[in-house]
PDB file of C-alpha atoms in Angstrom:
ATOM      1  CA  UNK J   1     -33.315 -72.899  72.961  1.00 39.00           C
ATOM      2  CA  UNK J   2     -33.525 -73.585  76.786  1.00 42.00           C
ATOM      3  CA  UNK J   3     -30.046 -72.010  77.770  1.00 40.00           C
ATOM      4  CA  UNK J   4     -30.430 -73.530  81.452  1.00 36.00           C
ATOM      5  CA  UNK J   5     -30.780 -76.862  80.042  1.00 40.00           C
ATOM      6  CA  UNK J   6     -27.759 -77.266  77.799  1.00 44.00           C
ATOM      7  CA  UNK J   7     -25.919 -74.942  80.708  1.00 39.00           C
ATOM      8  CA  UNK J   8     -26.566 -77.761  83.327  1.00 38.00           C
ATOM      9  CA  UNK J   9     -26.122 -80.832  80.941  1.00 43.00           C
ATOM     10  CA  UNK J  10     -22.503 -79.135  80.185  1.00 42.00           C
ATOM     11  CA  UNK J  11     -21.538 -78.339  83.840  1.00 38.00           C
ATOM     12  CA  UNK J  12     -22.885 -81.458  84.697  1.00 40.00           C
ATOM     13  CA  UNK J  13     -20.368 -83.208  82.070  1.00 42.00           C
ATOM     14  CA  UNK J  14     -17.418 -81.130  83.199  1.00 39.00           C
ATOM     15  CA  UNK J  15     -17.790 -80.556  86.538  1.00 39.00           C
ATOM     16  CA  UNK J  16     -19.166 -84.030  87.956  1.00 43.00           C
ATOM     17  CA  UNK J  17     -21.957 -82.435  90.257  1.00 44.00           C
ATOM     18  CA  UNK J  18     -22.959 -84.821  92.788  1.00 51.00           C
ATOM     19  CA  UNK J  19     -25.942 -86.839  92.113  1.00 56.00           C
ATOM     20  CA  UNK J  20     -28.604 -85.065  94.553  1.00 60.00           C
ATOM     21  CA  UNK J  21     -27.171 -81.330  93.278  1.00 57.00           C
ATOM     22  CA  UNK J  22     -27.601 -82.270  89.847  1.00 56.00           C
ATOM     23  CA  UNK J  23     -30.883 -84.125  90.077  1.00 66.00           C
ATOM     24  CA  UNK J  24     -32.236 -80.390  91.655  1.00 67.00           C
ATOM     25  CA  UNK J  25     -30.780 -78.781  88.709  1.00 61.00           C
ATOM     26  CA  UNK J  26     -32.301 -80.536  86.216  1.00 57.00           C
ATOM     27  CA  UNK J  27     -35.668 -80.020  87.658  1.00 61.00           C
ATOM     28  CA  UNK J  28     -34.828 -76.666  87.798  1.00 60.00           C
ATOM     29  CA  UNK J  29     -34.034 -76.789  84.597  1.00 52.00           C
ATOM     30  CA  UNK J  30     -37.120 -78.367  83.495  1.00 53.00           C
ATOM     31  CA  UNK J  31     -39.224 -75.775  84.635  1.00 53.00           C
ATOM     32  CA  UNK J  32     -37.447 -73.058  83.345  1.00 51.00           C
ATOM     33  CA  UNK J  33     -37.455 -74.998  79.925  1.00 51.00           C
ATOM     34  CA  UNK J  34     -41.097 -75.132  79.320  1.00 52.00           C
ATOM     35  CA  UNK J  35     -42.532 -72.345  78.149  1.00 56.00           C
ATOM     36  CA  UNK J  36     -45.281 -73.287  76.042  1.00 65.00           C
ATOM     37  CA  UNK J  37     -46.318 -70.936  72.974  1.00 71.00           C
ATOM     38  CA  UNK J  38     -49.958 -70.882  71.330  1.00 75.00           C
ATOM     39  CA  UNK J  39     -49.092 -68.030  68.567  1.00 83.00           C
ATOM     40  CA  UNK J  40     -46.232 -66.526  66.160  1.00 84.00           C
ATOM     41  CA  UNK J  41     -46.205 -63.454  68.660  1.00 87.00           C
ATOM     42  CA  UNK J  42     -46.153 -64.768  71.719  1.00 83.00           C
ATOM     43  CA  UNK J  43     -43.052 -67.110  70.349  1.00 82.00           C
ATOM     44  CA  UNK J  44     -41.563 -63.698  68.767  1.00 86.00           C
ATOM     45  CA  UNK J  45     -41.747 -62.099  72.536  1.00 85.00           C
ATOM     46  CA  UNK J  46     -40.288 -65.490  74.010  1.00 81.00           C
ATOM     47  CA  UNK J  47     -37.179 -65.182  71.772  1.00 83.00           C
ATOM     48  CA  UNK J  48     -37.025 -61.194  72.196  1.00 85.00           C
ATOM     49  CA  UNK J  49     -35.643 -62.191  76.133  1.00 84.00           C
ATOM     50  CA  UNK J  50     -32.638 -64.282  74.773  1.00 82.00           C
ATOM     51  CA  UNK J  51     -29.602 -62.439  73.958  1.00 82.00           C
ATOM     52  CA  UNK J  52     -27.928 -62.419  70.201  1.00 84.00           C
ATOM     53  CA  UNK J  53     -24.421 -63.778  70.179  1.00 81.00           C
ATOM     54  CA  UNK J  54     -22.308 -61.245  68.606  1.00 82.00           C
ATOM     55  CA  UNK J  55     -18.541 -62.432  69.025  1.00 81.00           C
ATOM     56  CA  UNK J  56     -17.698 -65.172  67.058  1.00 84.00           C
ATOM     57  CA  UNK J  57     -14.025 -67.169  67.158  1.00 84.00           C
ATOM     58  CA  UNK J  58     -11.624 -66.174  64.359  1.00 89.00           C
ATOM     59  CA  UNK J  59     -12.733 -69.858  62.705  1.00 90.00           C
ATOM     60  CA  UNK J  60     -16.131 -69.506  62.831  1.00 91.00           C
ATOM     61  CA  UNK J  61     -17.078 -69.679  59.398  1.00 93.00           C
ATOM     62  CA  UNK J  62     -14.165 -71.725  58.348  1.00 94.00           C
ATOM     63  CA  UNK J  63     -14.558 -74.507  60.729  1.00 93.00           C
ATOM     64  CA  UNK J  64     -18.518 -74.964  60.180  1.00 93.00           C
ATOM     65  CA  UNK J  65     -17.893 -75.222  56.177  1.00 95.00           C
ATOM     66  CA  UNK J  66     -14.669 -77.017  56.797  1.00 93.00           C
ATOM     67  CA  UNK J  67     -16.817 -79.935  58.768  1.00 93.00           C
ATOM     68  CA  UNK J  68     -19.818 -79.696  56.805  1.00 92.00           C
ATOM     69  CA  UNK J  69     -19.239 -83.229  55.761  1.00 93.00           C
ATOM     70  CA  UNK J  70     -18.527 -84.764  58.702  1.00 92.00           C
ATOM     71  CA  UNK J  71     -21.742 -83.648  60.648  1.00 93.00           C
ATOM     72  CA  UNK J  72     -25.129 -84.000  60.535  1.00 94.00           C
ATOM     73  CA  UNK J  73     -27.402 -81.988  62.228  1.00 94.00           C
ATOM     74  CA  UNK J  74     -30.887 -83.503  63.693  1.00 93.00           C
ATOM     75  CA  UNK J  75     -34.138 -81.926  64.796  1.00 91.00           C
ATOM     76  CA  UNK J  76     -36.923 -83.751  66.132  1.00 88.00           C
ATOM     77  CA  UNK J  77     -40.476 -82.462  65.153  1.00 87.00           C
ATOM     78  CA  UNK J  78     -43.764 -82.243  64.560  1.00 84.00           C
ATOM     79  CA  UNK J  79     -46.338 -81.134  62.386  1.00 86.00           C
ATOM     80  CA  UNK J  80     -48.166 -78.004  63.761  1.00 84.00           C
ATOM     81  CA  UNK J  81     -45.410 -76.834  66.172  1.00 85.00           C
ATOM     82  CA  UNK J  82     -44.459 -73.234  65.914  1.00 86.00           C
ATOM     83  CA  UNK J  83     -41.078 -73.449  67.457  1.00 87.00           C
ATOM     84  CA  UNK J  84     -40.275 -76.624  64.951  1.00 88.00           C
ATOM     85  CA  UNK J  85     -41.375 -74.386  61.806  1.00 89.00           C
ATOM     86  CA  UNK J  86     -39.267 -71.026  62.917  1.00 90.00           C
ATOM     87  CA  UNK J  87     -36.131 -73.552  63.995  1.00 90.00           C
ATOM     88  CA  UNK J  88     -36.592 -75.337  59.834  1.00 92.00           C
ATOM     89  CA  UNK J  89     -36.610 -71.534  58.515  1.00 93.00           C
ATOM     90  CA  UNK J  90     -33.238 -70.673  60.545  1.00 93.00           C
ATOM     91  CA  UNK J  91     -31.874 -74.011  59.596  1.00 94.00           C
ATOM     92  CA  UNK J  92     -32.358 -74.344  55.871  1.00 94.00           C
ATOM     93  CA  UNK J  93     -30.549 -70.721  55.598  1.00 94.00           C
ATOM     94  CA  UNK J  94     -28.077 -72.029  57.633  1.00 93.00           C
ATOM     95  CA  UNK J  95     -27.646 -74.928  55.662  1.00 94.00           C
ATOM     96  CA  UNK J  96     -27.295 -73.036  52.420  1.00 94.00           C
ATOM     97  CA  UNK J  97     -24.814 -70.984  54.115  1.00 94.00           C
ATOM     98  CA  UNK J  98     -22.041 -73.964  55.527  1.00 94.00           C
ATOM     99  CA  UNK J  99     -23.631 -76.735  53.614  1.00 93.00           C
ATOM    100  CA  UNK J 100     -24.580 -78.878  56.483  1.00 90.00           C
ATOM    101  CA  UNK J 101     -26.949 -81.772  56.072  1.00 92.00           C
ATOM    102  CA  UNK J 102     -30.100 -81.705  57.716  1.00 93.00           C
ATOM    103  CA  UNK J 103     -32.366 -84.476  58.860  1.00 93.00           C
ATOM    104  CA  UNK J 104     -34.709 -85.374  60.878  1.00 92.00           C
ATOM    105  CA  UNK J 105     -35.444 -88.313  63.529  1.00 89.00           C
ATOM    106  CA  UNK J 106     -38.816 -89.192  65.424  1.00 86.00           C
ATOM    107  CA  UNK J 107     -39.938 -88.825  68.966  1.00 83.00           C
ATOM    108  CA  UNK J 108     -38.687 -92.365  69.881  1.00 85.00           C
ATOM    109  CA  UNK J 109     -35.316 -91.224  69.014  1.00 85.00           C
ATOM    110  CA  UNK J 110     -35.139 -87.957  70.342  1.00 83.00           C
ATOM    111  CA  UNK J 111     -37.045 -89.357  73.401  1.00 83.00           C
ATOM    112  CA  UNK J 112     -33.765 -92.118  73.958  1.00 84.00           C
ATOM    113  CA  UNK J 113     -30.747 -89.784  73.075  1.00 82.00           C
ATOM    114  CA  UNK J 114     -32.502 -87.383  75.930  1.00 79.00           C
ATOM    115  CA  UNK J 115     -32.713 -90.471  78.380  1.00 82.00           C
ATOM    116  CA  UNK J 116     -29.223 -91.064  77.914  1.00 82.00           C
ATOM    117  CA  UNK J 117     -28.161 -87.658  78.497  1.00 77.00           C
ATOM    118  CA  UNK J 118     -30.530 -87.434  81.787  1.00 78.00           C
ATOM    119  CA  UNK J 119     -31.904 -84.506  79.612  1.00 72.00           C
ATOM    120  CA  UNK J 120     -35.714 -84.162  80.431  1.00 68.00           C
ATOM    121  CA  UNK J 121     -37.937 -85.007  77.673  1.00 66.00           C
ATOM    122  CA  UNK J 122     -39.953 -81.547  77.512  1.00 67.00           C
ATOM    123  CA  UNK J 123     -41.397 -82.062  73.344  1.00 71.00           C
ATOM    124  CA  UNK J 124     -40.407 -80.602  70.324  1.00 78.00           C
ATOM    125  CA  UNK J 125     -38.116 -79.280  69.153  1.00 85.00           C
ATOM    126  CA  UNK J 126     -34.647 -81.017  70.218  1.00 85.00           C
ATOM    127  CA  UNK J 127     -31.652 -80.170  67.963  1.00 88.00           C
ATOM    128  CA  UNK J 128     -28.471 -82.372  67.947  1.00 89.00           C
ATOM    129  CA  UNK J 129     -25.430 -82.402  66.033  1.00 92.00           C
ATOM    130  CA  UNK J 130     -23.169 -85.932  65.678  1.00 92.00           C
ATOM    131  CA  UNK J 131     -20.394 -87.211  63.976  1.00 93.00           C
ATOM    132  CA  UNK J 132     -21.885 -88.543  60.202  1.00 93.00           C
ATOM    133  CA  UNK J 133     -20.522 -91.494  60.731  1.00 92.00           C
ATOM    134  CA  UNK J 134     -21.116 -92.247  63.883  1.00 91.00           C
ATOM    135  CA  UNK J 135     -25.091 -91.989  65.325  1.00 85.00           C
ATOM    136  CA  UNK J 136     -24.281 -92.430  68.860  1.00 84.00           C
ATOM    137  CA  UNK J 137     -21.786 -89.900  69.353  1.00 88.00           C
ATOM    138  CA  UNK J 138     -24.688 -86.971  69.770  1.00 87.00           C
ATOM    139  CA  UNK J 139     -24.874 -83.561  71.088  1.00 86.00           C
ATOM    140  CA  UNK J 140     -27.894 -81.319  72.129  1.00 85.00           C
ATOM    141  CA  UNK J 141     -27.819 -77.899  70.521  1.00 86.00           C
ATOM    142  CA  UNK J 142     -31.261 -76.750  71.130  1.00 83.00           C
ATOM    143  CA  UNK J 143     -34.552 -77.119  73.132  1.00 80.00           C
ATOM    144  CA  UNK J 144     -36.517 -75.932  71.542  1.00 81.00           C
ATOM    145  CA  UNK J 145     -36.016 -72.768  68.940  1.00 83.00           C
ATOM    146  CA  UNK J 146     -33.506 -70.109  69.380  1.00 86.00           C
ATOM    147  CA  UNK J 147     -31.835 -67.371  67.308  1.00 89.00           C
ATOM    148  CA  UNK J 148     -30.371 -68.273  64.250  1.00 92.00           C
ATOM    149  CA  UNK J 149     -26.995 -67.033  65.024  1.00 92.00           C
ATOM    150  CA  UNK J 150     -27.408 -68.706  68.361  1.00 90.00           C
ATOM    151  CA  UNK J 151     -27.703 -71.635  66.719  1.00 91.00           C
ATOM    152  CA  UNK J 152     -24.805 -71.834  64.354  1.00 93.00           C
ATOM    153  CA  UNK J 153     -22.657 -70.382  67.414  1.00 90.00           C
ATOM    154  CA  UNK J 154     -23.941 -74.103  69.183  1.00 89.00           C
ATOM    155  CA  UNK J 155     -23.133 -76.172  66.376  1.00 93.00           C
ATOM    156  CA  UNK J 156     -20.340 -74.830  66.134  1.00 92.00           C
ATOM    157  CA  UNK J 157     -19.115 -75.531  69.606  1.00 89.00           C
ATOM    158  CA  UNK J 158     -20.201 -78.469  69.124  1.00 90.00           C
ATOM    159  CA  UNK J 159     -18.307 -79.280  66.068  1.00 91.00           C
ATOM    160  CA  UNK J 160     -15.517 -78.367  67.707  1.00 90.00           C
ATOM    161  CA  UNK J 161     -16.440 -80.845  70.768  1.00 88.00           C
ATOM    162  CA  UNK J 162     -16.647 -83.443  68.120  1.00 89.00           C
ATOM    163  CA  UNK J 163     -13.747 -83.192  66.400  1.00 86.00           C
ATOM    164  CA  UNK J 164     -11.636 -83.432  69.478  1.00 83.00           C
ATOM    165  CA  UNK J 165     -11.973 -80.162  71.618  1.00 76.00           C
ATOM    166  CA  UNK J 166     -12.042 -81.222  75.074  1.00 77.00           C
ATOM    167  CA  UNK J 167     -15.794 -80.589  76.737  1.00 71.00           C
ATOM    168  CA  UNK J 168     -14.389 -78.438  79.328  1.00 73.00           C
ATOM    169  CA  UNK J 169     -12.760 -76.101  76.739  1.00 73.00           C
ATOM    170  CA  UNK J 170     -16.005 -76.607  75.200  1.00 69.00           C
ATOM    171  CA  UNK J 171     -17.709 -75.258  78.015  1.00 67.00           C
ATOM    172  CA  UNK J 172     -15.128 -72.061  79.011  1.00 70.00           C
ATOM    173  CA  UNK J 173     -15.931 -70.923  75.095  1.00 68.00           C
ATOM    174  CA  UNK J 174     -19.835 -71.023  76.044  1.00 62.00           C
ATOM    175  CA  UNK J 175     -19.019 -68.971  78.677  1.00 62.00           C
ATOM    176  CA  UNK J 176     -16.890 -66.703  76.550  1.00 63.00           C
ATOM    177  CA  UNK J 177     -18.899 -66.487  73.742  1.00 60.00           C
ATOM    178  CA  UNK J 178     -22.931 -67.201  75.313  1.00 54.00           C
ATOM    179  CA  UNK J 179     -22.531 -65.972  78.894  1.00 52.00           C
ATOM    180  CA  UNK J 180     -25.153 -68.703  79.102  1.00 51.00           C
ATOM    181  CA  UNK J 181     -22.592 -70.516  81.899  1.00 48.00           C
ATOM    182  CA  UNK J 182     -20.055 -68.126  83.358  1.00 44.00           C
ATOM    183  CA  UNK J 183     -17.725 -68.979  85.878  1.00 43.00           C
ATOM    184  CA  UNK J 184     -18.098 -68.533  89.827  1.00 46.00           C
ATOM    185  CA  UNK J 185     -16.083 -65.894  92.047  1.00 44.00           C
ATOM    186  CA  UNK J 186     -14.669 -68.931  93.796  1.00 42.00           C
ATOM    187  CA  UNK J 187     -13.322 -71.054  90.811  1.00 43.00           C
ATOM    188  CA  UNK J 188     -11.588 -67.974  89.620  1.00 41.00           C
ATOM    189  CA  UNK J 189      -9.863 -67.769  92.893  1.00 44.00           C
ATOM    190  CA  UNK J 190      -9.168 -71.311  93.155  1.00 44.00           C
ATOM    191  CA  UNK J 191      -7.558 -70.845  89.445  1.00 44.00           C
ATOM    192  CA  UNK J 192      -5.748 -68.042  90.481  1.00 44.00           C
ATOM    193  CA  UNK J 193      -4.346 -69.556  92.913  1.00 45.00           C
ATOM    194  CA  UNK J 194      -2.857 -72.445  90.998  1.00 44.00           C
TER     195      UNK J 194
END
């Protein structure tokens, strides 16, 4: 997972950063996104640098069996990519565990739902999750591969998005729960303030 990515896409939802700000970020992002890996190991010491979610919400569990039926979860690919094949293993254990289904869609796809997004298109892997009944309703989970509890803690969040959490709630548990976004020293005064 590219934790700058989804971090910007999110604040950018939220907060409504001005155009030229969040154009800057993205590229940013981009670049901190691509890190290309040639070997098992050298993905193994890629992952070792993102941190393990260990605090989970009292629903954790509950609420990703609970929706298992309502969501689908959807990984672009490709044959040959190491990130793809570790993000299938942590996926199909995941899927045994809350009984999600699982599918994939092609680079066309994955390629458009980016576009519309203003997500760069940086390869494979891209995990979304989206309403089963509704394909246009989609949210990025994942750039590439991440850990696996890292990943159930994003599709949970946003399962909860889906089913009618606010994004900005959304958002505040990433911070909570990720650190991946955490708020500035002058929004908390501003809060406080209020």
């Amino acid at each position: 997972m590219k934790p700058l990515i989804l971090a910007t896409v999110a604040m950018s939802l939220v907060s409504g950063i001005s155009e030229g700000a969040q154009s800057a970020a993205v590229r940013e992002a981009e670049r901190a996104a691509v890190h290309p890996v040639g070997s098992a190991s050298q993905m193994r010491a890629w992952l070792a640098r993102v941190p393990l979610t260990w605090t989970f919400p009292p629903d954790f569990a509950e609420t990703l069996r609970g929706h298992a039926p309502l969501i689908t979860v959807e990984m672009s690919t490709a044959p040959g990519c190491l990130p793809c094949g570790d993000m299938w293993k942590s996926l199909h254990r995941l899927r045994t565990r809350y009984g999600w289904t699982i599918r994939t869609i092609d680079a066309r796809q994955a390629l458009e739902r980016s576009g519309r997004l203003g997500l760069p298109w940086i390869g494979h892997p891209v995990l979304w999750v989206r309403p089963t009944a509704d394909p246009n309703r989609t949210i990025p989970v994942a750039i590439g591969t991440d850990h696996e509890v890292n990943l159930a803690r994003n599709i949970y969040l946003a399962t909860k998005m889906l089913s009618g959490v606010r994004p900005g709630i959304g958002l505040r548990a990433m911070a909570k729960f990720t650190g991946i976004v955490a708020p500035t020293a002058i929004r908390l005064n501003s809060i406080r303030k209020d």
